[in-house]
Amino acid sequence: MRTRPSRFTLLAGMAMLATAAGAAPRERATRAEIFAAPAYDALKFSPDGRQIAMLRPTNGVPNVWVAPVADFAKAVPVTHFTDRGADGFRWASDGRFILVEKDVAGEEDTQIHAVDLQTKAIRDLTANPAVQAHILKTSAKLPGKALISLNDRDPKYSDVYLIDLASGQRTLVLRNDRHYTSFVADKDLHVRIVGRVNPADGSTTYFDMAGATPRAFFSIPLAALRSSRVLGLTDHGTLRMLNGNDTDLAGVVDIDIATGQVAPLAQANEADIVDVVTDDKTGAILATAEDPLVTRWTARSPDAQPDLDTLAAKLGAGFQIDDETDGGKLWLVRQMPGHGPARYFLWKRDTRSLSMLASTHPALEQRVLPTTLPIMFRSRDGLRITGYLTLPPGLALEGGRLMSPVPLVINVHGGPWLRDSYEFDPANVWLAEQGYAALSVNFRGSSGFGKHFMQIADRQWSKTMHDDLLDAVQWAIGQNIASKDKVAIWGLSYGGYSTLVGLSFTPDVFRCGVDIAGPSNLTALQADAPDWWAWQRSQFALRMGDGSTAQGKQDLADRSPITHVAQVKSPLLIAQGLNDPRVRPAQSSSMAEAVRAHGTPVTLLLYPDEGHVFEKAATDISFHAVAEHFLAQCLGGTARPYGKDLIGSGMQVRMGAQYVPGLGAALTGAKAGR
């Protein structure tokens, strides 16, 4: 008798997760340890390769630190932000300056600060907290200079300035009256290539700016836009890109600017190429990375194969090559194990030696944490869906199944044109610590899996995109990982929208939901978009739905959770930053009011000092303390005392404190402790 194979498959290599007999009692990680800002993050070599800059907390706030490569322990802070930390940074080409991007209060009005490592002075180059600035390029040919984009004249479209880093003086080099949306500069810091979105079809056309007038030479259709990315100009005058234009999976190409002719350099194997390592001297491609489920590197030069083989043997699957220096002889490698936080290493290619620099979360290295496992299943229409399952510690998978099911939380990523990856996810680790199986799903529309996988999600919000999440629930039930009466849904941004869809469109599937900054009204989401999203409006109309027509408005209303609020019958926890420019706070407050009006328990948390994504560790810790007690009442997991975890955040409970056990008393205690 032949057995029909299940469409739900657990990938090979998912080992049993059993606690060793006689092992010492395991001490759980605290909320503060899990959600603390990374102790080491975003490491980058200096241009001369002698120093490493990084993000490290100073009094809990991420700042830029610098250390000698030869003595990493001697890192010292070079910025001293006290309220909101640095978002990112870039070395200037001469190594004297570090350029830091920093938001003001969550509004995404990014400011650029220049740190002079010689004088220790810090200069705000933007000097206007109501505009958005970004670093475009620095060059060794013009030390002490940088190109930046700034929307100070028109909030919808940025102009380009050349800025002197020592004095802060800036010179306009491109007045953007033609509504360009991207800029590529050469080594002389001249804007050579610009991109512009075409409102009719959402495609992007690239123009050569070398002549008297801009000349179009290449276009990328909307279907390939999320998998395509400019890597830069080559020394032989071509535009190098990740390009998904002519194939389903994005590969590496060089585009002749004069003719528009495309020369393929590296073709993808299983998923979009997402990273490229090149030889600094020749520009030749050494290796490329894809992420079909776990990051896989492909050697594109025989010289790189031994490096990749040795790193895979030493670090396992999922490592990243973040930076290189010394003529490519020294690599900065980041390991992403499935059982803990990321770790940074130096890899010396000539001696084949690997030395660890730091862990992103040293305190968690002392804990035995839950293990994350890559999974794959087939959707109801046969699509290959990937994801990542984090199980409570000590559980055993027998043949891909649990002996007894546990409560399940589906953790839905944002975007929706982003993805989950095989890496440390604090929320999933924390969920598993409380006794839940946490499942992240790369539903259709997630990036990195080819343009077809993204294109079939067009105008499928609340439809087939949501079906993929429901199929994930059924997969978990079929593997005896979960029981159908104890499933919750959780997510940020689009993931928050999915939470609201789950409770309002499919109310019998989920026992409760946690929505972080999720839109409840798609028509309002489009109408209230920030000015600097103007160029994306045609893409949203084509991918989500067109709210500018009567039929389009009705379609968006039909797929908006606020329209179906009467069907919500399970408890809901909503959290929102009041400075969110993408999903306005009214989206959360109106949904909460409507749910309450229908008699369903709802709790609304507002953070007056946060934007769309929570940046402060105190915010994350306080929110997850509340969510821990909310989920425990809903699903029956554990909930530790609030302790001092509400102190230090600006959290406001606007409604529904009575629906979260112990929250009222904890709030009183937090006020007394401030």
mmCIF file of C-alpha atoms in Angstrom, residues 360-543:
data_model
loop_
_atom_site.group_PDB
_atom_site.id
_atom_site.type_symbol
_atom_site.label_atom_id
_atom_site.label_comp_id
_atom_site.label_asym_id
_atom_site.label_seq_id
_atom_site.Cartn_x
_atom_site.Cartn_y
_atom_site.Cartn_z
ATOM 1 C CA THR A 360 25.806 40.654 20.423
ATOM 2 C CA HIS A 361 24.290 39.611 23.777
ATOM 3 C CA PRO A 362 27.020 38.386 26.160
ATOM 4 C CA ALA A 363 24.574 37.878 29.038
ATOM 5 C CA LEU A 364 22.634 35.367 26.941
ATOM 6 C CA GLU A 365 25.777 33.351 26.265
ATOM 7 C CA GLN A 366 25.466 32.212 29.880
ATOM 8 C CA ARG A 367 21.960 30.882 29.297
ATOM 9 C CA VAL A 368 20.738 27.720 27.605
ATOM 10 C CA LEU A 369 18.325 29.213 25.094
ATOM 11 C CA PRO A 370 15.617 27.696 22.915
ATOM 12 C CA THR A 371 16.752 26.462 19.515
ATOM 13 C CA THR A 372 15.297 27.776 16.272
ATOM 14 C CA LEU A 373 14.686 25.292 13.466
ATOM 15 C CA PRO A 374 14.094 25.994 9.750
ATOM 16 C CA ILE A 375 10.879 24.479 8.405
ATOM 17 C CA MET A 376 9.073 24.176 5.081
ATOM 18 C CA PHE A 377 5.520 23.236 4.113
ATOM 19 C CA ARG A 378 3.248 23.460 1.076
ATOM 20 C CA SER A 379 0.392 25.930 0.982
ATOM 21 C CA ARG A 380 -3.099 24.832 -0.038
ATOM 22 C CA ASP A 381 -2.293 25.829 -3.630
ATOM 23 C CA GLY A 382 1.066 24.040 -3.650
ATOM 24 C CA LEU A 383 3.400 26.955 -2.959
ATOM 25 C CA ARG A 384 6.631 26.263 -1.074
ATOM 26 C CA ILE A 385 6.463 28.231 2.184
ATOM 27 C CA THR A 386 9.433 28.500 4.536
ATOM 28 C CA GLY A 387 9.647 29.555 8.154
ATOM 29 C CA TYR A 388 11.390 29.188 11.496
ATOM 30 C CA LEU A 389 10.123 27.305 14.526
ATOM 31 C CA THR A 390 11.345 28.021 18.056
ATOM 32 C CA LEU A 391 10.299 25.458 20.653
ATOM 33 C CA PRO A 392 10.282 25.653 24.458
ATOM 34 C CA PRO A 393 13.511 24.304 25.954
ATOM 35 C CA GLY A 394 13.607 20.613 26.779
ATOM 36 C CA LEU A 395 11.039 19.460 24.251
ATOM 37 C CA ALA A 396 11.822 16.604 21.899
ATOM 38 C CA LEU A 397 10.841 16.281 18.244
ATOM 39 C CA GLU A 398 10.225 12.640 17.373
ATOM 40 C CA GLY A 399 10.177 12.241 13.593
ATOM 41 C CA GLY A 400 9.332 15.891 13.191
ATOM 42 C CA ARG A 401 6.474 15.757 15.731
ATOM 43 C CA LEU A 402 6.047 16.671 19.364
ATOM 44 C CA MET A 403 4.917 14.052 21.837
ATOM 45 C CA SER A 404 2.401 16.555 23.246
ATOM 46 C CA PRO A 405 1.286 19.865 21.710
ATOM 47 C CA VAL A 406 2.035 23.244 23.265
ATOM 48 C CA PRO A 407 0.397 26.643 22.764
ATOM 49 C CA LEU A 408 1.430 28.276 19.478
ATOM 50 C CA VAL A 409 2.111 31.906 18.587
ATOM 51 C CA ILE A 410 2.340 32.814 14.898
ATOM 52 C CA ASN A 411 4.805 35.747 14.676
ATOM 53 C CA VAL A 412 4.154 37.616 11.405
ATOM 54 C CA HIS A 413 6.865 39.831 9.920
ATOM 55 C CA GLY A 414 6.290 43.362 8.647
ATOM 56 C CA GLY A 415 6.705 44.905 5.241
ATOM 57 C CA PRO A 416 5.003 42.844 3.932
ATOM 58 C CA TRP A 417 7.849 42.855 1.396
ATOM 59 C CA LEU A 418 10.459 41.796 3.934
ATOM 60 C CA ARG A 419 11.228 38.320 5.292
ATOM 61 C CA ASP A 420 12.231 36.315 8.328
ATOM 62 C CA SER A 421 15.647 34.644 8.411
ATOM 63 C CA TYR A 422 17.527 32.025 10.361
ATOM 64 C CA GLU A 423 18.889 34.288 13.065
ATOM 65 C CA PHE A 424 18.400 35.291 16.678
ATOM 66 C CA ASP A 425 14.908 36.725 17.143
ATOM 67 C CA PRO A 426 14.439 38.066 20.688
ATOM 68 C CA ALA A 427 10.638 37.849 20.512
ATOM 69 C CA ASN A 428 10.642 34.192 19.454
ATOM 70 C CA VAL A 429 13.216 33.271 22.106
ATOM 71 C CA TRP A 430 11.126 35.058 24.729
ATOM 72 C CA LEU A 431 7.923 33.345 23.562
ATOM 73 C CA ALA A 432 9.561 29.909 23.762
ATOM 74 C CA GLU A 433 10.883 30.738 27.241
ATOM 75 C CA GLN A 434 7.257 31.166 28.376
ATOM 76 C CA GLY A 435 6.273 27.731 27.065
ATOM 77 C CA TYR A 436 5.016 28.606 23.573
ATOM 78 C CA ALA A 437 6.025 27.349 20.171
ATOM 79 C CA ALA A 438 6.866 30.460 18.116
ATOM 80 C CA LEU A 439 6.506 30.176 14.344
ATOM 81 C CA SER A 440 7.678 32.827 11.858
ATOM 82 C CA VAL A 441 6.399 32.388 8.310
ATOM 83 C CA ASN A 442 7.654 33.692 4.972
ATOM 84 C CA PHE A 443 4.214 33.970 3.403
ATOM 85 C CA ARG A 444 3.820 34.871 -0.284
ATOM 86 C CA GLY A 445 5.008 38.416 -0.896
ATOM 87 C CA SER A 446 8.061 37.959 1.331
ATOM 88 C CA SER A 447 11.299 39.074 -0.304
ATOM 89 C CA GLY A 448 14.225 36.930 -1.382
ATOM 90 C CA PHE A 449 12.329 34.103 -3.073
ATOM 91 C CA GLY A 450 12.019 35.464 -6.612
ATOM 92 C CA LYS A 451 9.691 37.918 -8.290
ATOM 93 C CA HIS A 452 6.943 35.342 -8.920
ATOM 94 C CA PHE A 453 6.690 34.624 -5.190
ATOM 95 C CA MET A 454 6.270 38.345 -4.585
ATOM 96 C CA GLN A 455 4.035 39.094 -7.542
ATOM 97 C CA ILE A 456 1.408 36.497 -6.641
ATOM 98 C CA ALA A 457 0.782 38.478 -3.452
ATOM 99 C CA ASP A 458 -0.351 41.592 -5.341
ATOM 100 C CA ARG A 459 -3.723 42.747 -3.967
ATOM 101 C CA GLN A 460 -3.882 39.670 -1.757
ATOM 102 C CA TRP A 461 -3.837 41.384 1.643
ATOM 103 C CA SER A 462 -6.286 39.395 3.840
ATOM 104 C CA LYS A 463 -6.648 36.833 1.052
ATOM 105 C CA THR A 464 -4.035 34.277 -0.064
ATOM 106 C CA MET A 465 -1.354 36.011 2.025
ATOM 107 C CA HIS A 466 -3.476 35.282 5.083
ATOM 108 C CA ASP A 467 -4.233 31.772 3.813
ATOM 109 C CA ASP A 468 -0.506 31.024 4.049
ATOM 110 C CA LEU A 469 -0.604 31.891 7.758
ATOM 111 C CA LEU A 470 -3.658 29.700 8.266
ATOM 112 C CA ASP A 471 -1.836 26.883 6.464
ATOM 113 C CA ALA A 472 1.092 27.384 8.838
ATOM 114 C CA VAL A 473 -1.283 26.883 11.755
ATOM 115 C CA GLN A 474 -2.596 23.696 10.177
ATOM 116 C CA TRP A 475 0.950 22.494 9.566
ATOM 117 C CA ALA A 476 1.774 22.964 13.253
ATOM 118 C CA ILE A 477 -1.407 21.148 14.290
ATOM 119 C CA GLY A 478 -0.658 18.343 11.840
ATOM 120 C CA GLN A 479 2.830 17.911 13.334
ATOM 121 C CA ASN A 480 1.295 17.796 16.855
ATOM 122 C CA ILE A 481 3.227 20.952 17.716
ATOM 123 C CA ALA A 482 0.035 22.838 18.516
ATOM 124 C CA SER A 483 -3.584 22.146 19.337
ATOM 125 C CA LYS A 484 -6.254 24.112 17.510
ATOM 126 C CA ASP A 485 -7.720 25.653 20.680
ATOM 127 C CA LYS A 486 -4.481 27.349 21.796
ATOM 128 C CA VAL A 487 -3.168 29.464 18.916
ATOM 129 C CA ALA A 488 -2.386 33.191 19.046
ATOM 130 C CA ILE A 489 -1.218 35.619 16.361
ATOM 131 C CA TRP A 490 1.299 38.418 16.832
ATOM 132 C CA GLY A 491 3.034 40.944 14.585
ATOM 133 C CA LEU A 492 4.447 44.382 13.852
ATOM 134 C CA SER A 493 3.286 46.681 11.026
ATOM 135 C CA TYR A 494 1.956 44.354 8.300
ATOM 136 C CA GLY A 495 2.261 41.660 10.975
ATOM 137 C CA GLY A 496 -0.010 43.792 13.168
ATOM 138 C CA TYR A 497 -2.447 44.054 10.285
ATOM 139 C CA SER A 498 -2.327 40.254 10.011
ATOM 140 C CA THR A 499 -3.150 40.020 13.697
ATOM 141 C CA LEU A 500 -6.218 42.197 13.198
ATOM 142 C CA VAL A 501 -7.190 40.214 10.085
ATOM 143 C CA GLY A 502 -6.770 36.979 12.013
ATOM 144 C CA LEU A 503 -9.131 38.082 14.780
ATOM 145 C CA SER A 504 -11.703 39.735 12.505
ATOM 146 C CA PHE A 505 -11.690 37.585 9.331
ATOM 147 C CA THR A 506 -10.949 34.187 10.921
ATOM 148 C CA PRO A 507 -12.088 34.630 14.545
ATOM 149 C CA ASP A 508 -12.389 30.903 15.259
ATOM 150 C CA VAL A 509 -8.697 30.216 14.574
ATOM 151 C CA PHE A 510 -6.993 32.478 17.127
ATOM 152 C CA ARG A 511 -7.560 32.634 20.883
ATOM 153 C CA CYS A 512 -6.031 36.126 21.128
ATOM 154 C CA GLY A 513 -3.808 38.543 19.235
ATOM 155 C CA VAL A 514 -1.060 41.108 19.762
ATOM 156 C CA ASP A 515 -0.941 43.993 17.262
ATOM 157 C CA ILE A 516 2.041 46.355 17.167
ATOM 158 C CA ALA A 517 1.456 49.366 14.914
ATOM 159 C CA GLY A 518 -0.772 47.460 12.522
ATOM 160 C CA PRO A 519 -3.051 49.340 10.107
ATOM 161 C CA SER A 520 -6.740 48.672 10.668
ATOM 162 C CA ASN A 521 -7.961 50.874 7.797
ATOM 163 C CA LEU A 522 -6.164 50.422 4.458
ATOM 164 C CA THR A 523 -7.811 53.447 2.842
ATOM 165 C CA ALA A 524 -6.581 55.676 5.659
ATOM 166 C CA LEU A 525 -3.150 54.034 5.506
ATOM 167 C CA GLN A 526 -2.729 55.214 1.919
ATOM 168 C CA ALA A 527 -4.296 58.623 2.495
ATOM 169 C CA ASP A 528 -2.159 59.371 5.563
ATOM 170 C CA ALA A 529 1.162 58.198 4.113
ATOM 171 C CA PRO A 530 4.101 60.511 4.919
ATOM 172 C CA ASP A 531 5.240 62.953 2.252
ATOM 173 C CA TRP A 532 8.476 61.075 1.681
ATOM 174 C CA TRP A 533 6.418 58.031 0.667
ATOM 175 C CA ALA A 534 4.956 59.946 -2.296
ATOM 176 C CA TRP A 535 7.073 58.063 -4.827
ATOM 177 C CA GLN A 536 5.802 54.733 -3.475
ATOM 178 C CA ARG A 537 2.094 55.520 -3.786
ATOM 179 C CA SER A 538 1.780 53.975 -7.234
ATOM 180 C CA GLN A 539 3.481 50.833 -5.956
ATOM 181 C CA PHE A 540 1.062 50.596 -3.040
ATOM 182 C CA ALA A 541 -1.856 51.095 -5.407
ATOM 183 C CA LEU A 542 -0.661 48.261 -7.620
ATOM 184 C CA ARG A 543 0.416 45.883 -4.865
#
